[in-house]
Short mmCIF file of C-alpha atoms in Angstrom, two decimals:
data_model
loop_
_atom_site.label_atom_id
_atom_site.label_comp_id
_atom_site.label_asym_id
_atom_site.label_seq_id
_atom_site.Cartn_x
_atom_site.Cartn_y
_atom_site.Cartn_z
CA MET A 263 -57.91 -42.61 140.58
CA ILE A 264 -54.57 -43.68 141.89
CA GLN A 265 -54.38 -47.26 143.16
CA ASN A 266 -52.04 -48.21 145.89
CA LYS A 267 -49.48 -50.78 144.92
CA PRO A 268 -49.55 -53.94 146.97
CA GLU A 269 -46.69 -54.28 149.38
CA GLU A 270 -43.88 -56.46 148.08
CA GLN A 271 -43.52 -59.71 149.93
CA ALA A 272 -40.45 -61.82 150.35
CA PRO A 273 -40.62 -64.95 148.25
CA LEU A 274 -41.68 -68.03 150.13
CA ASP A 275 -39.22 -70.88 150.48
CA ASN A 276 -39.33 -73.55 147.86
CA SER A 277 -36.97 -76.35 147.05
CA PHE A 278 -35.32 -74.45 144.20
CA ASN A 279 -34.71 -71.02 145.66
CA ILE A 280 -32.98 -72.17 148.88
CA PRO A 281 -29.27 -71.97 148.29
CA LEU A 282 -26.97 -74.76 149.44
CA ARG A 283 -23.35 -74.46 150.48
CA THR A 284 -20.59 -76.45 148.90
CA LEU A 285 -19.37 -79.05 151.42
CA SER A 286 -16.12 -80.93 151.80
CA LEU A 287 -15.40 -84.44 153.05
CA ARG A 288 -13.97 -82.90 156.20
CA ASP A 289 -17.28 -81.30 157.16
CA PRO A 290 -19.05 -84.43 158.45
CA LEU A 291 -16.28 -84.84 160.99
CA CYS A 292 -16.79 -81.23 162.05
CA TRP A 293 -20.48 -81.90 162.51
CA LEU A 294 -19.68 -84.80 164.82
CA ALA A 295 -17.30 -82.62 166.82
CA ALA A 296 -19.95 -79.87 167.12
CA GLY A 297 -22.54 -82.48 168.10
CA LEU A 298 -20.24 -83.76 170.89
CA ARG A 299 -19.85 -80.19 172.21
CA ASP A 300 -23.64 -79.78 172.37
CA PHE A 301 -23.99 -83.07 174.15
CA ARG A 302 -21.45 -82.08 176.72
CA ARG A 303 -23.23 -78.76 177.30
CA ALA A 304 -26.63 -80.48 177.92
CA PRO A 305 -25.72 -84.03 178.95
CA ALA A 306 -28.85 -84.83 181.01
CA ILE A 307 -31.15 -84.09 178.09
CA GLY A 308 -28.96 -86.00 175.71
CA LEU A 309 -28.92 -89.06 177.93
CA PHE A 310 -32.71 -89.02 178.17
CA TYR A 311 -32.96 -89.30 174.43
CA GLY A 312 -30.14 -91.83 174.29
CA LEU A 313 -32.15 -94.01 176.72
CA CYS A 314 -35.15 -93.81 174.35
CA PHE A 315 -32.98 -94.95 171.45
CA MET A 316 -31.61 -97.80 173.49
CA LEU A 317 -35.14 -98.98 174.36
CA MET A 318 -36.02 -98.89 170.67
CA GLY A 319 -33.07 -101.17 169.99
CA TRP A 320 -34.31 -103.65 172.60
CA ALA A 321 -37.69 -103.62 170.93
CA ILE A 322 -36.18 -104.45 167.57
CA LEU A 323 -34.17 -107.32 169.18
CA GLY A 324 -37.41 -108.67 170.62
CA VAL A 325 -39.02 -108.59 167.20
CA PHE A 326 -36.12 -110.44 165.63
CA ARG A 327 -36.48 -113.23 168.18
CA HIS A 328 -40.18 -113.73 167.48
CA ALA A 329 -40.78 -112.49 163.91
CA PRO A 330 -37.46 -112.16 162.05
CA ILE A 331 -39.05 -111.34 158.65
CA TYR A 332 -40.08 -107.99 160.02
CA THR A 333 -36.71 -107.10 161.47
CA LEU A 334 -35.24 -105.18 158.56
CA ALA A 335 -38.39 -103.24 157.87
CA LEU A 336 -38.88 -102.45 161.58
CA SER A 337 -35.22 -101.33 161.72
CA ALA A 338 -36.38 -98.58 159.42
CA GLY A 339 -38.14 -97.30 162.47
CA PHE A 340 -34.78 -95.82 163.42
CA LEU A 341 -34.96 -93.91 160.12
CA LEU A 342 -38.58 -93.02 160.67
CA VAL A 343 -38.88 -92.40 164.43
CA GLY A 344 -35.25 -91.23 164.76
CA PRO A 345 -35.69 -87.82 163.09
CA PHE A 346 -38.80 -87.14 165.22
CA MET A 347 -37.02 -88.19 168.37
CA CYS A 348 -34.14 -85.96 167.38
CA LEU A 349 -36.40 -82.95 167.10
CA GLY A 350 -35.82 -82.35 170.75
CA LEU A 351 -32.09 -82.58 170.23
CA TYR A 352 -32.28 -80.14 167.31
CA GLN A 353 -34.18 -77.78 169.63
CA VAL A 354 -31.43 -78.05 172.22
CA SER A 355 -28.73 -77.28 169.65
CA MET A 356 -30.72 -74.36 168.33
CA ARG A 357 -31.08 -72.96 171.86
CA LEU A 358 -27.37 -73.38 172.52
CA GLU A 359 -26.55 -71.72 169.19
CA ARG A 360 -28.66 -68.69 170.26
CA GLY A 361 -27.02 -68.54 173.66
CA GLU A 362 -30.20 -69.71 175.43
CA LYS A 363 -30.55 -72.35 178.13
CA PRO A 364 -32.23 -75.55 176.85
CA THR A 365 -34.64 -77.56 179.01
CA LEU A 366 -36.05 -81.05 178.64
CA LEU A 367 -39.69 -79.78 178.55
CA ASP A 368 -38.81 -77.32 175.78
CA SER A 369 -37.15 -80.10 173.75
CA LEU A 370 -40.12 -82.46 174.23
CA THR A 371 -42.53 -79.85 172.84
CA ALA A 372 -40.33 -78.69 169.92
CA TRP A 373 -42.84 -80.15 167.44
CA ARG A 374 -45.72 -77.85 168.47
CA ARG A 375 -44.81 -74.80 166.38
CA ARG A 376 -44.70 -76.78 163.09
CA LEU A 377 -47.04 -79.61 163.93
CA SER A 378 -48.91 -79.69 160.61
CA GLN A 379 -45.84 -79.80 158.39
CA ILE A 380 -44.02 -82.27 160.66
CA ALA A 381 -47.13 -84.51 160.57
CA ILE A 382 -47.26 -84.36 156.78
CA PHE A 383 -43.57 -85.27 156.50
CA GLY A 384 -44.04 -88.05 159.00
CA GLY A 385 -46.93 -89.42 156.95
CA VAL A 386 -44.71 -89.59 153.84
CA LEU A 387 -42.03 -91.47 155.77
CA LEU A 388 -44.63 -93.81 157.20
CA ILE A 389 -45.95 -94.66 153.74
CA LEU A 390 -42.36 -95.36 152.56
CA GLU A 391 -41.83 -97.62 155.53
CA MET A 392 -45.08 -99.52 154.87
CA ILE A 393 -44.04 -100.04 151.22
CA TRP A 394 -40.62 -101.24 152.51
CA GLY A 395 -42.24 -103.75 154.84
CA ARG A 396 -44.49 -105.06 152.05
CA ALA A 397 -41.55 -105.40 149.68
CA ALA A 398 -39.62 -107.33 152.33
CA LEU A 399 -42.54 -109.73 152.69
CA ILE A 400 -42.67 -110.26 148.91
CA VAL A 401 -38.92 -111.10 148.87
CA PHE A 402 -39.55 -113.70 151.59
CA ALA A 403 -42.59 -115.11 149.72
CA VAL A 404 -40.80 -115.60 146.41
CA SER A 405 -37.58 -116.92 148.02
CA PHE A 406 -39.09 -119.66 150.23
CA ASP A 407 -41.96 -122.11 150.15
CA GLY A 408 -43.86 -120.37 152.91
CA MET A 409 -42.35 -118.28 155.63
CA PRO A 410 -39.25 -120.00 157.13
CA ASP A 411 -38.76 -120.38 160.85
CA PHE A 412 -35.30 -118.95 161.66
CA ALA A 413 -36.06 -119.06 165.36
CA GLY A 414 -34.12 -115.82 165.83
CA SER A 415 -30.93 -117.26 164.50
CA ILE A 416 -28.77 -114.98 162.39
CA THR A 417 -26.67 -118.02 161.41
CA LYS A 418 -29.67 -119.70 159.80
CA LEU A 419 -30.72 -116.51 158.14
CA LEU A 420 -27.27 -116.04 156.62
CA ASP A 421 -26.86 -119.62 155.35
CA PRO A 422 -25.01 -119.64 152.00
CA GLU A 423 -27.91 -121.57 150.48
CA ASN A 424 -29.98 -118.42 150.94
CA LEU A 425 -27.57 -116.17 148.97
CA GLY A 426 -30.19 -115.13 146.42
CA PHE A 427 -32.62 -114.23 149.14
CA ILE A 428 -29.93 -112.30 151.08
CA THR A 429 -28.92 -110.31 147.97
CA ALA A 430 -32.51 -109.40 147.08
CA TYR A 431 -33.43 -108.56 150.71
CA LEU A 432 -30.42 -106.28 151.13
CA ALA A 433 -31.05 -104.66 147.73
CA VAL A 434 -34.59 -103.84 148.66
CA GLY A 435 -33.59 -102.63 152.06
CA GLY A 436 -30.74 -100.53 150.69
CA PHE A 437 -33.00 -98.87 148.14
CA PHE A 438 -35.59 -97.78 150.66
CA ALA A 439 -33.01 -96.87 153.33
CA GLY A 440 -31.24 -94.70 150.78
CA LEU A 441 -34.48 -93.04 149.69
CA ILE A 442 -35.58 -92.34 153.27
CA TYR A 443 -32.09 -90.99 154.11
CA SER A 444 -32.05 -88.79 151.04
CA VAL A 445 -35.37 -87.08 151.75
CA SER A 446 -34.91 -86.77 155.51
CA VAL A 447 -31.20 -86.06 156.18
CA ILE A 448 -31.73 -82.33 156.77
CA SER A 449 -35.55 -82.15 156.52
CA MET A 450 -36.48 -82.17 160.17
CA PRO A 451 -33.96 -79.55 161.32
CA MET A 452 -35.08 -77.42 158.36
CA LEU A 453 -38.74 -77.71 159.36
CA LEU A 454 -37.88 -76.68 162.89
CA ALA A 455 -35.58 -73.77 161.92
CA ARG A 456 -37.49 -72.04 159.12
CA GLU A 457 -40.97 -71.54 157.65
CA ALA A 458 -40.66 -74.25 155.00
CA ASP A 459 -43.32 -76.78 154.12
CA ALA A 460 -42.79 -80.52 154.27
CA VAL A 461 -42.44 -80.94 150.48
CA THR A 462 -39.84 -78.19 150.28
CA ALA A 463 -37.86 -79.64 153.15
CA GLY A 464 -37.86 -83.14 151.63
CA LEU A 465 -36.93 -81.93 148.15
CA THR A 466 -34.22 -79.68 149.45
CA SER A 467 -32.76 -82.62 151.34
CA LEU A 468 -32.91 -84.75 148.20
CA ARG A 469 -31.35 -81.94 146.17
CA LEU A 470 -28.46 -81.73 148.63
CA VAL A 471 -27.81 -85.46 148.42
CA LEU A 472 -27.96 -85.45 144.60
CA ALA A 473 -25.80 -82.35 144.25
CA GLN A 474 -23.08 -83.52 146.66
CA PRO A 475 -23.33 -87.29 146.74
CA GLY A 476 -19.74 -87.90 147.94
CA VAL A 477 -20.09 -85.85 151.12
CA MET A 478 -23.59 -87.06 151.87
CA LEU A 479 -22.62 -90.69 151.29
CA PHE A 480 -19.72 -90.24 153.64
CA TRP A 481 -22.06 -88.73 156.25
CA GLY A 482 -24.42 -91.66 155.79
CA PHE A 483 -21.52 -94.06 156.18
CA LEU A 484 -20.49 -92.39 159.42
CA ILE A 485 -24.06 -92.45 160.78
CA THR A 486 -24.36 -96.17 159.88
CA GLY A 487 -20.99 -97.06 161.29
CA ILE A 488 -21.56 -95.23 164.58
CA VAL A 489 -25.01 -96.80 164.95
CA VAL A 490 -23.72 -100.32 164.24
CA LEU A 491 -20.92 -99.93 166.75
CA ALA A 492 -23.40 -98.56 169.29
CA LEU A 493 -25.58 -101.69 168.96
CA LEU A 494 -22.96 -103.82 170.81
CA PRO A 495 -23.29 -104.77 173.52
CA TRP A 496 -27.05 -104.66 174.04
CA PHE A 497 -27.53 -101.27 172.40
CA ILE A 498 -25.93 -99.51 175.32
CA GLY A 499 -23.79 -97.39 172.99
CA LEU A 500 -26.94 -95.65 171.80
CA LEU A 501 -26.98 -93.74 175.08
CA ILE A 502 -24.18 -91.67 173.61
CA ALA A 503 -24.42 -92.26 169.88
CA GLY A 504 -28.11 -91.27 169.68
CA PRO A 505 -27.75 -87.74 171.10
CA LEU A 506 -24.38 -87.26 169.40
CA LEU A 507 -25.83 -87.94 165.95
CA GLY A 508 -28.97 -85.88 166.75
CA HIS A 509 -26.94 -82.80 167.61
CA ALA A 510 -24.57 -83.41 164.73
CA SER A 511 -27.45 -83.60 162.24
CA TRP A 512 -28.51 -80.12 163.32
CA HIS A 513 -25.03 -78.85 162.51
CA ALA A 514 -25.14 -80.70 159.16
CA TYR A 515 -28.30 -78.73 158.30
CA ARG A 516 -26.75 -75.46 159.40
CA ALA A 517 -23.63 -76.09 157.38
CA ALA A 518 -25.45 -77.16 154.24
CA VAL A 519 -28.35 -74.69 153.96
CA VAL A 520 -27.86 -70.93 153.65
CA GLY A 521 -30.07 -68.81 155.85
#
C-alpha cells in the first residue's frame, strides 16, 4: 500500500531563521527621512497620534509634580505605550508602501489581526515596567530615610548631596530602558507585518541589537535626542516627533529584517 507523503510546509518564523541585513551608521538618518515623507503624505493621521503623545507628556509632568519618585518609571510608559500607539503609524506606513490609501480608522484597528501576540508582547513589557518601578522604589528606600519630598523640584532632586542616589537611579533606569529598547525596537512592526509570534519578534529585535550594537545605539541616541528636544516647551514638539519616529521605526524594521 502506497502512502501519500505529507505536503511540505514552509518553516515557521523563529528568531534564528529570520535573516537580518547589515546596516550602516547612515541608515538611521535614512529612516528618519523616510518617516518624514510618510508623515507628509498622511499629516492628519500623524498629528492625531502626535496629540496623543503630547497628552502623555502632560500626564508625566503632572505625576512629577505630585509623586516624583514614580516619574522615571512612569516615563517608561513612553517605551511601553509608545510602540502600541505607533501600531497605527506602522499601519499607515505599510499602506503607503503598498500604494494604498491609509485611513485613521484603519490605523486605530491595526491591532485586531494579531491581537493575541500583541497582547502577549505587551504583557512582557508591562512586567518589565513593573519591575523597573519596584527597583526605582528600592533605590529611593535605601538612599533616604523615608521618601523625600522634592515638591516637584528638579533642583532639589539633583542636589550634589544626592550624587550616590542619582547614579544608582540612572543606572537602574538605563538598564531597564536599554532592555526594553532592545526587545522592542523592531518587534511591533514585525508582529504587524508577518506571522511571527511575540517571543520570536522580541528575540529577533534583541538579536539585531546585539549583532549590530553601533547602529542600534546610534538609532537609540537619535530617538532619545529627538524626544528630549520635543519635550520643550510643554511637550508640543511631540506633535511632530511622535509620528515622525513612529513612521521611521517602520522603515527601521523594513531595512533590518529580510522578507
